[in-house]
Coordinates of C-alpha atoms in Angstrom, one line a residue:
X1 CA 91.1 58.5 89.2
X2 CA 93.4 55.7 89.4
X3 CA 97.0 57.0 89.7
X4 CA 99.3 55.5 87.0
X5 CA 102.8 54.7 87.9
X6 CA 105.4 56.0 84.5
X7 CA 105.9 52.0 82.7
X8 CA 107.0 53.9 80.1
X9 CA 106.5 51.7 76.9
X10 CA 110.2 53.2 74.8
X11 CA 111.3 50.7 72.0
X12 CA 114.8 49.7 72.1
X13 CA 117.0 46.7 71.8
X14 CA 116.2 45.0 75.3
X15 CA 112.3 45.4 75.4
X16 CA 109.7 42.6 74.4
X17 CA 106.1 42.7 73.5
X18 CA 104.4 40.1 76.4
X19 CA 101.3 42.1 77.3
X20 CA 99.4 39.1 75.5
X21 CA 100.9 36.5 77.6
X22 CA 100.7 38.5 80.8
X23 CA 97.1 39.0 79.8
X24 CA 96.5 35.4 78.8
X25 CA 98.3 34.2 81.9
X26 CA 95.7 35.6 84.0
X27 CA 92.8 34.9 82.5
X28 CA 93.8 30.9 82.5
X29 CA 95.1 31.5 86.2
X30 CA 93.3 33.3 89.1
X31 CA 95.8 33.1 92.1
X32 CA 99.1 32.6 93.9
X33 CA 98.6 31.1 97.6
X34 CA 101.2 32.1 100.1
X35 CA 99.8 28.7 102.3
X36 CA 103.0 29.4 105.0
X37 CA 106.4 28.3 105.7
X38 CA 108.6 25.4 107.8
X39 CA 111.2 26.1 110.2
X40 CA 113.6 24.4 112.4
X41 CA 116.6 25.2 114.2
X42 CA 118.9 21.8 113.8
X43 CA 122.1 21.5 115.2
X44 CA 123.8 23.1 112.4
X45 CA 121.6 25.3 110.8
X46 CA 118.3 27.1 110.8
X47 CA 116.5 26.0 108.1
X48 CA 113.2 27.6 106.5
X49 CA 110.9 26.4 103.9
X50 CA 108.4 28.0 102.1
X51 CA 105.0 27.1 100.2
X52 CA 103.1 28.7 97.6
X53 CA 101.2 27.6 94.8
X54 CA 99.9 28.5 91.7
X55 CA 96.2 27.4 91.7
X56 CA 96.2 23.7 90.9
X57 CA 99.0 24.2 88.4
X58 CA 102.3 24.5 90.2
X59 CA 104.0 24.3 93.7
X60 CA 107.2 26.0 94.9
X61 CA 109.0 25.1 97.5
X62 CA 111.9 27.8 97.8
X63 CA 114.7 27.7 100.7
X64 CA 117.2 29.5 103.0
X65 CA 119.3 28.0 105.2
X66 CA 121.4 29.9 107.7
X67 CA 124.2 28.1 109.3
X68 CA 125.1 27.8 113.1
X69 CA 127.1 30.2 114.4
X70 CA 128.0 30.9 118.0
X71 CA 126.6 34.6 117.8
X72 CA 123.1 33.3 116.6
X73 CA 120.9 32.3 118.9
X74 CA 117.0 32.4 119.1
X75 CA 115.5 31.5 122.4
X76 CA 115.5 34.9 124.0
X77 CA 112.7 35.4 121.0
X78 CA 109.1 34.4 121.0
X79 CA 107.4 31.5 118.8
X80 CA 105.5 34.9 117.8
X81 CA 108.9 36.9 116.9
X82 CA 110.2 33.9 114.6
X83 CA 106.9 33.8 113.1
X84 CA 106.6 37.3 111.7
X85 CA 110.4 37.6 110.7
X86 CA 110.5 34.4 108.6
X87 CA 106.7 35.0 107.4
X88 CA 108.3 38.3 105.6
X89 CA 110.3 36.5 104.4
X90 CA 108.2 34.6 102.4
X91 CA 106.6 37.9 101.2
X92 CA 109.5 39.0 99.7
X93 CA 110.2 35.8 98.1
X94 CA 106.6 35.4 96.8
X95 CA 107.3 38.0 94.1
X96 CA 110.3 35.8 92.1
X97 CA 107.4 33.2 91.7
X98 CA 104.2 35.0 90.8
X99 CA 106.3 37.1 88.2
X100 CA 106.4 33.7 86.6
X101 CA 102.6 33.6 85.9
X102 CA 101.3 37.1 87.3
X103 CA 97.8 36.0 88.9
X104 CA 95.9 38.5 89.6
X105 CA 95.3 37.6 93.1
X106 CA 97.7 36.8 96.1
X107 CA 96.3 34.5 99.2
X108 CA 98.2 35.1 102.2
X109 CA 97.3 31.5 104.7
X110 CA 98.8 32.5 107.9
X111 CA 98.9 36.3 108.6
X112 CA 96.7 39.3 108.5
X113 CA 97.7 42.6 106.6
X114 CA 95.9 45.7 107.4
X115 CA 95.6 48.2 104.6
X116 CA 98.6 49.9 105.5
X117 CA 100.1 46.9 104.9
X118 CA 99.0 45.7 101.8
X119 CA 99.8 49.4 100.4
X120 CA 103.2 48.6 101.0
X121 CA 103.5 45.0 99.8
X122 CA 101.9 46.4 96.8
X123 CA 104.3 49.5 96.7
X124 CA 107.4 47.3 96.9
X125 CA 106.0 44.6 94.3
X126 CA 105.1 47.4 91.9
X127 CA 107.9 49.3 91.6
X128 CA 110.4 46.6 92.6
X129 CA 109.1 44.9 89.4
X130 CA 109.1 47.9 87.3
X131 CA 112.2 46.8 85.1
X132 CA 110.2 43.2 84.5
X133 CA 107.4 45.1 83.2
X134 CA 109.3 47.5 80.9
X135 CA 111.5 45.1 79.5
X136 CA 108.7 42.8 78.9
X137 CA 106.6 46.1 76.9
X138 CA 103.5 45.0 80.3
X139 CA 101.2 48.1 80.7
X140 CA 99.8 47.5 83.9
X141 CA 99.0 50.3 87.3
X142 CA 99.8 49.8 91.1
X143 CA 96.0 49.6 91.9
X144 CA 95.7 46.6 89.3
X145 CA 98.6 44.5 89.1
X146 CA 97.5 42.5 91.9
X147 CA 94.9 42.1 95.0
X148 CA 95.7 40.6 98.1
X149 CA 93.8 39.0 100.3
X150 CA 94.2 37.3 103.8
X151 CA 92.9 34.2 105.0
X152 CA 93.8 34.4 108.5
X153 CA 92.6 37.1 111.2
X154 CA 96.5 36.6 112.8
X155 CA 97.6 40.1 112.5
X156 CA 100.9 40.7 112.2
X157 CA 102.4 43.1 115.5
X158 CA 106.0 44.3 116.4
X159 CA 108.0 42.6 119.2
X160 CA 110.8 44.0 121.6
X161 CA 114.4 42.8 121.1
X162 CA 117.1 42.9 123.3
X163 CA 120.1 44.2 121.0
X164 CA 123.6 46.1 121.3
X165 CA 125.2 48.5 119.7
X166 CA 127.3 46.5 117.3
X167 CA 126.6 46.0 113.3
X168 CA 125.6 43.8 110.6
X169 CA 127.5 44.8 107.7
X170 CA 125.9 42.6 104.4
X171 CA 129.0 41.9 101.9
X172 CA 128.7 41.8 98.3
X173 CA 132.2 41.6 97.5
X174 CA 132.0 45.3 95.1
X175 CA 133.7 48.2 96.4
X176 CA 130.8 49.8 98.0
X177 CA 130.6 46.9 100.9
X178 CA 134.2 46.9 101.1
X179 CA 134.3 50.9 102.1
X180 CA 131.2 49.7 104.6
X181 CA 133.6 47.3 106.0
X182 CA 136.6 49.7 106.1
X183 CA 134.5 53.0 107.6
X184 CA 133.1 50.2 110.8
X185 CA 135.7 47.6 110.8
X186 CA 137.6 49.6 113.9
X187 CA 133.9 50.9 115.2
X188 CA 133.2 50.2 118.9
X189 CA 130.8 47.0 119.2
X190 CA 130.6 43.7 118.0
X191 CA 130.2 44.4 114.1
X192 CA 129.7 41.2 112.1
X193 CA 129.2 40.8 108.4
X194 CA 126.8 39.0 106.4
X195 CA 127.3 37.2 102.9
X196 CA 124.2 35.7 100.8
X197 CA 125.0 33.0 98.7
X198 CA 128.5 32.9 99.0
X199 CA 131.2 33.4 96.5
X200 CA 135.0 34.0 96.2
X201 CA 134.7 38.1 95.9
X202 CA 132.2 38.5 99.1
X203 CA 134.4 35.9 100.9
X204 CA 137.5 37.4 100.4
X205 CA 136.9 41.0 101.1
X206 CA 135.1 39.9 104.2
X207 CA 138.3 38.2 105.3
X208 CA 140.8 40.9 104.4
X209 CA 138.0 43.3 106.3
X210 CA 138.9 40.9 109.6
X211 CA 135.6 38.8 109.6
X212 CA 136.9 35.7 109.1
X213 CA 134.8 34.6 111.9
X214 CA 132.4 37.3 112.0
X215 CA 129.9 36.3 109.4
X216 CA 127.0 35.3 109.4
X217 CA 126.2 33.1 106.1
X218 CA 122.8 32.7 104.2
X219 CA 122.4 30.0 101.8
X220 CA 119.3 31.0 99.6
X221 CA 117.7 28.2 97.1
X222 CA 115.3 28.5 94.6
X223 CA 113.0 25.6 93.8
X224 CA 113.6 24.2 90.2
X225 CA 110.4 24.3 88.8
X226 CA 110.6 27.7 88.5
X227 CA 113.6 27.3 86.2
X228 CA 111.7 25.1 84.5
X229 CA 109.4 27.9 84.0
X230 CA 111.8 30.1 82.5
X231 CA 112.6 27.4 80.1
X232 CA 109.5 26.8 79.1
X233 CA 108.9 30.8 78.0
X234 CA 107.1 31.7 81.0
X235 CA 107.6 35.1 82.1
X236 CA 110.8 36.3 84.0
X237 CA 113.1 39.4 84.7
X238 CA 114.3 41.5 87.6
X239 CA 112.8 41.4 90.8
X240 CA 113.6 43.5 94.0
X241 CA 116.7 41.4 95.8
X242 CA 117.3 43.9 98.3
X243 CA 114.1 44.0 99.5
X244 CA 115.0 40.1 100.0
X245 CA 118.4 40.9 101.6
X246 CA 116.5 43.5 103.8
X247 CA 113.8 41.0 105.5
X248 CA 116.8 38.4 106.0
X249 CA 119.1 41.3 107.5
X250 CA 116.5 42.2 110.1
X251 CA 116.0 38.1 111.0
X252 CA 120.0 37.8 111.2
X253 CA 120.1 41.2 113.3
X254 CA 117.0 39.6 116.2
X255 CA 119.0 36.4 116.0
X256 CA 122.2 38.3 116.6
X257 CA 121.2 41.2 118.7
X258 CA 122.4 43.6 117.0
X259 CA 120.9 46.9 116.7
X260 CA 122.0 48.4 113.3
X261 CA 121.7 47.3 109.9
X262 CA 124.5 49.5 107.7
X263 CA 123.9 48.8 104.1
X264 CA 126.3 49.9 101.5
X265 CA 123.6 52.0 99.4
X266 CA 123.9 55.4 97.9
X267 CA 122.5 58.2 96.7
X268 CA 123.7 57.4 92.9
X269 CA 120.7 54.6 93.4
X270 CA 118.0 57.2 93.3
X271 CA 118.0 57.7 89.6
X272 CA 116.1 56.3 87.3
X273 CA 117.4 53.8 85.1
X274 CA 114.8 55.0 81.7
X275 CA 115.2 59.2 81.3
X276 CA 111.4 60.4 82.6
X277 CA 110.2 57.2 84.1
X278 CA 110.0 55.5 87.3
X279 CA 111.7 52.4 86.3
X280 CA 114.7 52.1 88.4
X281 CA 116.4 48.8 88.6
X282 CA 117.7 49.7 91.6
X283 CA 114.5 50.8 93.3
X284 CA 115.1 48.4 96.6
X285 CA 118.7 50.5 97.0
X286 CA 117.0 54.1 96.6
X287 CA 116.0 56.4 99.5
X288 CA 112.6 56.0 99.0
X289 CA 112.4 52.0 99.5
X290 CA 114.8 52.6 102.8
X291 CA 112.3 55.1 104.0
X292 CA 109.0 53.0 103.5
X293 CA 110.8 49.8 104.7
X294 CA 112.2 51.6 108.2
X295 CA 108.8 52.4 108.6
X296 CA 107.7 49.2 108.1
X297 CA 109.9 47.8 110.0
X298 CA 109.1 50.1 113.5
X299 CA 105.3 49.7 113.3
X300 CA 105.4 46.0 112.3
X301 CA 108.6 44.5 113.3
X302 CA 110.6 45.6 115.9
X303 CA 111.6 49.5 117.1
X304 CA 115.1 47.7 118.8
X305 CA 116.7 46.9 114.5
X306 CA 117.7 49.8 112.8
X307 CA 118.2 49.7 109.4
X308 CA 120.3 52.3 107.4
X309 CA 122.7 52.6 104.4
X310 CA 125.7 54.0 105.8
X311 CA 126.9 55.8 102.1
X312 CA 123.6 56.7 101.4
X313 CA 124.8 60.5 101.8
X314 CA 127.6 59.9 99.6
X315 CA 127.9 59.2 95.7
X316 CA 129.4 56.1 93.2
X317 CA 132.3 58.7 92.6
X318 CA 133.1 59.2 96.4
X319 CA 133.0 55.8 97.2
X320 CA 135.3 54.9 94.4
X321 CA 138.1 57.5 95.6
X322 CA 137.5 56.3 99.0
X323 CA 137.8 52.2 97.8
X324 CA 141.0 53.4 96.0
X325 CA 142.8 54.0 99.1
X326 CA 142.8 50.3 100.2
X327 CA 144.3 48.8 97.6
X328 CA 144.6 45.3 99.5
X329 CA 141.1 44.7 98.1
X330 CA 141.9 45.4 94.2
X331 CA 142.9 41.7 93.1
X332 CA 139.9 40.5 95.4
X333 CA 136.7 42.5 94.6
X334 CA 134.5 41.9 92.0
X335 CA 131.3 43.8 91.2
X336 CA 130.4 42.2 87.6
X337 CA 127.5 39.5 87.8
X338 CA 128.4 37.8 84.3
X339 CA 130.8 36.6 85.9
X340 CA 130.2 35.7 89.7
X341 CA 130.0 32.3 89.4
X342 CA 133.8 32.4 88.3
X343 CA 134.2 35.1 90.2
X344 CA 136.0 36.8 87.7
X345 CA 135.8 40.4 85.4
X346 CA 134.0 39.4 82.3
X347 CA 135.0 42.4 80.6
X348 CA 132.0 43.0 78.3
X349 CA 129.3 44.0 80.4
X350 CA 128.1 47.5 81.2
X351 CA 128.8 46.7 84.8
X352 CA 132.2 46.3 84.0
X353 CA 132.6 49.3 82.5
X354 CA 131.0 51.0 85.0
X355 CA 133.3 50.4 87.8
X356 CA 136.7 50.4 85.7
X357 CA 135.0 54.2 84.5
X358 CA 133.9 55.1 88.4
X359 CA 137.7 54.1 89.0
X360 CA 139.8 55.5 86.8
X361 CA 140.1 58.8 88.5
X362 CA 141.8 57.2 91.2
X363 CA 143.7 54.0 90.3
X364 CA 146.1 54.7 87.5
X365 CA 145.7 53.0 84.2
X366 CA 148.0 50.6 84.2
X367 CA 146.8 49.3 87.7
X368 CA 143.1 49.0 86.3
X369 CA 144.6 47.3 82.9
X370 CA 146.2 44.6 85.5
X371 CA 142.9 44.4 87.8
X372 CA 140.5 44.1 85.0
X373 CA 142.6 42.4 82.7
X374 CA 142.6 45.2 79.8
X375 CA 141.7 48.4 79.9
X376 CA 137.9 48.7 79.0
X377 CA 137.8 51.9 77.1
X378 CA 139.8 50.9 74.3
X379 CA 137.3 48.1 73.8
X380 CA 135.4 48.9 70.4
X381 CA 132.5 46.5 71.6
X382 CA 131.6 48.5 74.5
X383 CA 131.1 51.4 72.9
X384 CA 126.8 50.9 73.2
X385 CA 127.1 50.2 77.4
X386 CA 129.2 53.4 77.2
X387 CA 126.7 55.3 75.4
X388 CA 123.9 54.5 77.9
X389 CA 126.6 55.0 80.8
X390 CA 127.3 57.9 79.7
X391 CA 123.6 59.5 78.5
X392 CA 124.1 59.5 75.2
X393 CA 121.1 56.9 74.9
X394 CA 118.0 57.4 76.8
X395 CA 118.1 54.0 78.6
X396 CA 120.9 53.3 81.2
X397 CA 121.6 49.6 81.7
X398 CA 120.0 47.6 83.8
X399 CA 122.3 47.3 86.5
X400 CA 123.3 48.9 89.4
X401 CA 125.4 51.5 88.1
X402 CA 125.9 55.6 88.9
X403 CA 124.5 58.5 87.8
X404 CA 125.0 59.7 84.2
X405 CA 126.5 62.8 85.7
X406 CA 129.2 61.0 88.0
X407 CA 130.2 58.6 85.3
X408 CA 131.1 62.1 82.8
X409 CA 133.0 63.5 85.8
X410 CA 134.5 60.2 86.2
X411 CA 135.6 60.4 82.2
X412 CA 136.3 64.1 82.4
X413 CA 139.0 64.0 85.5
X414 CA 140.8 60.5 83.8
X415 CA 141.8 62.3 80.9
X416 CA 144.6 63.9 82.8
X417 CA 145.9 60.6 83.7
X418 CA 146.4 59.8 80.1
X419 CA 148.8 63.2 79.2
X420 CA 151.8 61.7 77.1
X421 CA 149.8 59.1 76.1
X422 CA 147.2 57.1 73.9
X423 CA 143.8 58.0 74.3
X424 CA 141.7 55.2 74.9
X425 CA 139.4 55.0 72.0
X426 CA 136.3 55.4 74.5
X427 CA 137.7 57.8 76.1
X428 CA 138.6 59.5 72.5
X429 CA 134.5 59.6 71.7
X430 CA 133.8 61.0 75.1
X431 CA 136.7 63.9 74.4
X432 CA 135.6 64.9 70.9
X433 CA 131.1 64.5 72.4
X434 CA 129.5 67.6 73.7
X435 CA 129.4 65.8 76.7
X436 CA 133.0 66.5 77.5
X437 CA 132.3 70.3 77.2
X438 CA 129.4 70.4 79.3
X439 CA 131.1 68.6 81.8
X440 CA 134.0 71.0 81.8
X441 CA 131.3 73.9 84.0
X442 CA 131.2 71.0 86.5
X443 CA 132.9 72.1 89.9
X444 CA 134.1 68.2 90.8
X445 CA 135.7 68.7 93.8
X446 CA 132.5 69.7 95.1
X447 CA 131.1 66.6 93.8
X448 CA 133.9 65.0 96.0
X449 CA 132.9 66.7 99.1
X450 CA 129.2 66.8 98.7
X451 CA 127.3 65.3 101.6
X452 CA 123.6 64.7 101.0
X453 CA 121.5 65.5 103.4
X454 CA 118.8 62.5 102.9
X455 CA 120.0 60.2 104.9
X456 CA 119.4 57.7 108.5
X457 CA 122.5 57.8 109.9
X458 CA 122.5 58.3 113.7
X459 CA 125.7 61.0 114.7
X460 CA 128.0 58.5 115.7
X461 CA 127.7 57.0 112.1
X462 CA 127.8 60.1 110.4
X463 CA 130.6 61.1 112.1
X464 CA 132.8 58.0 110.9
X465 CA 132.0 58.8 107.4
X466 CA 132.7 62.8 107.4
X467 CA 136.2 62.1 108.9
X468 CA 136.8 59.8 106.5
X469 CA 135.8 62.4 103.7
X470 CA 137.8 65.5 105.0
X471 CA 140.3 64.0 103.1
X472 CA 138.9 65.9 100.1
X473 CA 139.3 69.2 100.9
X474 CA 143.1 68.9 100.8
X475 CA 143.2 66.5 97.9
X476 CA 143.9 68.0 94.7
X477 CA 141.5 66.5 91.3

């Protein structure tokens, strides 16, 4: 019996009805051919280029550059080494472009995966696309979605590393890299950071952080035909970036020889995003992906890279009160994707809401009215992101966001920092809801203090992060 991953099929205001296409799409089109990738290491940059094609319909011709730094180098690795790293690459970046089209067969020109393998390209694809299905109403299993074959006999084996003990801290500009960067900025080793596509928010914290010249740039390029894909009504949606941003980290960490990989993922990210599904739009942050990917990583790639999240045993809500004692970071963050390119607070998306809610424990109101430019809960117009924030609706939004349990705390312990004063009309709802009730049989400094225990940090790590929380037991919510 085939086992069915949960695409729950739930009508609301975001989903579409493209089973039709996605079935027409791959009856007129049989395959996607991963036929390899380019790469040369010029005076100022590595640059890669990758080729795939849709039958004889379309080619794409995606890039990623990395700039020359003096802590990058590559000729203590083997032609073999550079191979697989930039080869997975491409495997990760295959999935953006089939999406388009959805063939039911990938061809894979230069390497040979093993069914272990393939298991886990399919794992990731599946459930790394699971928001792209849903939204687009696709009913579709793991076991069918796709077959892959292999064209070459090349197999794909790990490779030693010579490495040390310092870091590669990836910077997204959002409060969760900037407690990374503030937990290991002072850590023993040579810790550097890593920014994709930069912008002013991931820039800027980096800099504050003390890595000015400690970073290690990727400059990622789509090809535009896939735009012109989108435009033309072919399909589209979320795909897995941090399964992306994990391949990349472990190139960046053989070409930097470093050891450890500390993403800013936590445990908030295991939750599904639909109630009783397994749609998670952020499945590539959750414990599970970071567990099947280390593994990957040691039997395929290299045992000398370690890859962790370093507030995986830690919540949205901790890492907020944390963020909020470094306050030289609040003009300079940003954590709302509306509005990267400007690199400002758009004000009106659920992510926006999200982190001024995660926040407002901790940062008075009148500081968040000045960061944000308002304060978001008396906006009327939020009031449906706030519902699904909050669990009112059985759908959170698609972004990465906390629990629904956090976020009530988070509501529940800022209503004391409004005594004397207006209730924010959000924050009025939430007061007069059950939910405020319920969440009154909450013990939250607990939540503070929890630790979870599913985590890959090695002692020394672990350690850096439990002195930082001991803060909380004499810290009065």
């Amino acid at each position: 019996m085939k086992s069915k991953v949960k695409i729950a099929i739930i009508k609301n205001m975001q989903q579409q009805n493209k089973q039709d296409k996605f079935d027409h799409l791959r009856k007129e089109f049989n395959s996607f051919f991963y036929e390899g990738f380019d790469y040369e290491f010029l005076t100022d940059k590595l640059q890669i280029q990758f080729h795939f094609r849709v039958d004889n319909f379309v080619e794409f011709h995606p890039r990623v550059e990395i700039p020359h730094q003096s802590f990058l180098h590559h000729k203590h690795l083997t032609k073999d080494a550079l191979d697989s790293l930039i080869f997975h690459i491409g495997m990760v970046e295959v999935i953006s472009y089939w999406k388009a089209i959805c063939p039911s067969k990938l061809v894979i020109s230069d390497f040979y995966l093993n069914k272990e393998q393939v298991s886990f390209w399919k794992k990731i694809y599946f459930h790394g696309l699971g928001e792209f299905f849903y939204l687009n109403g696709i009913q579709t299993t793991q076991e069918d979605f796709m077959n892959i074959e292999c064209v070459s006999r090349r197999e794909v084996k790990a490779f030693s590393v010579e490495v040390d003990h310092g870091s590669i801290i990836p910077v997204g500009g959002g409060k969760d890299s900037v407690v990374s960067l503030e937990l290991l900025k002072k850590r023993d080793g040579d810790n550097l950071a890593l920014i994709m596509n930069p912008r002013g928010a991931s820039s800027a914290t980096a800099n504050i952080a003390g890595f000015e010249s400690k970073t290690i740039i990727i400059n990622r390029f789509l090809d535009s035909k896939l735009l012109e894909l989108n435009d033309k009504g072919y399909l589209n949606g979320h795909t897995p970036f941090s399964a992306l941003l994990g391949f990349i980290t472990i190139l960046s960490a053989a070409l930097a020889q470093k050891k450890h990989i500390a993403l800013s993922n936590e445990s908030s990210a295991n939750e599904a995003t639909v109630v009783g599904t397994d749609v998670n739009h952020q499945y590539s942050k959750s414990f599970e992906f970071e567990t099947d990917f280390r593994n990957y990583v040691e039997h395929f790639i290299s045992t000398d890279i370690k890859y962790f999240s370093l507030l995986r045993p830690i919540s949205e809500l901790q890492i907020a009160s944390l963020f909020a004692k470094s306050p030289q970071y609040f003009y300079d963050f940003k954590s709302c994707n509306a509005g990267s390119k400007q690199n400002i607070w758009c004000g009106k998306c659920s992510k926006c809401l999200f982190t001024f809610i995660i926040l407002s424990p901790f940062i008075p109101p009148e500081e968040l009215k000045k960061i944000y430019g308002s304060n978001l809960l008396e906006d009327v117009e939020l009031e449906v992101f706030f519902d699904e924030l909050t669990g009112k609706a059985d759908v959170k939004p698609f972004e990465c966001v906390g629990t629904v349990e956090e976020v009530n705390v988070a509501l529940c312990l800022s209503v004391a920092l409004y005594e004397n004063q207006t209730i924010p009309y959000l924050l009025k709802l939430f007061i007069e809801s059950d939910l405020y009730n319920q969440c009154q049989s909450i013990d939250k400094l607990d939540l503070l203090k929890q630790i979870e225990k599913e985590h890959y940090l090695e002692p020394e790590f672990l350690n850096i992060l439990l002195n930082k929380m001991k803060n909380f037991k004499t810290e009065k919510y």
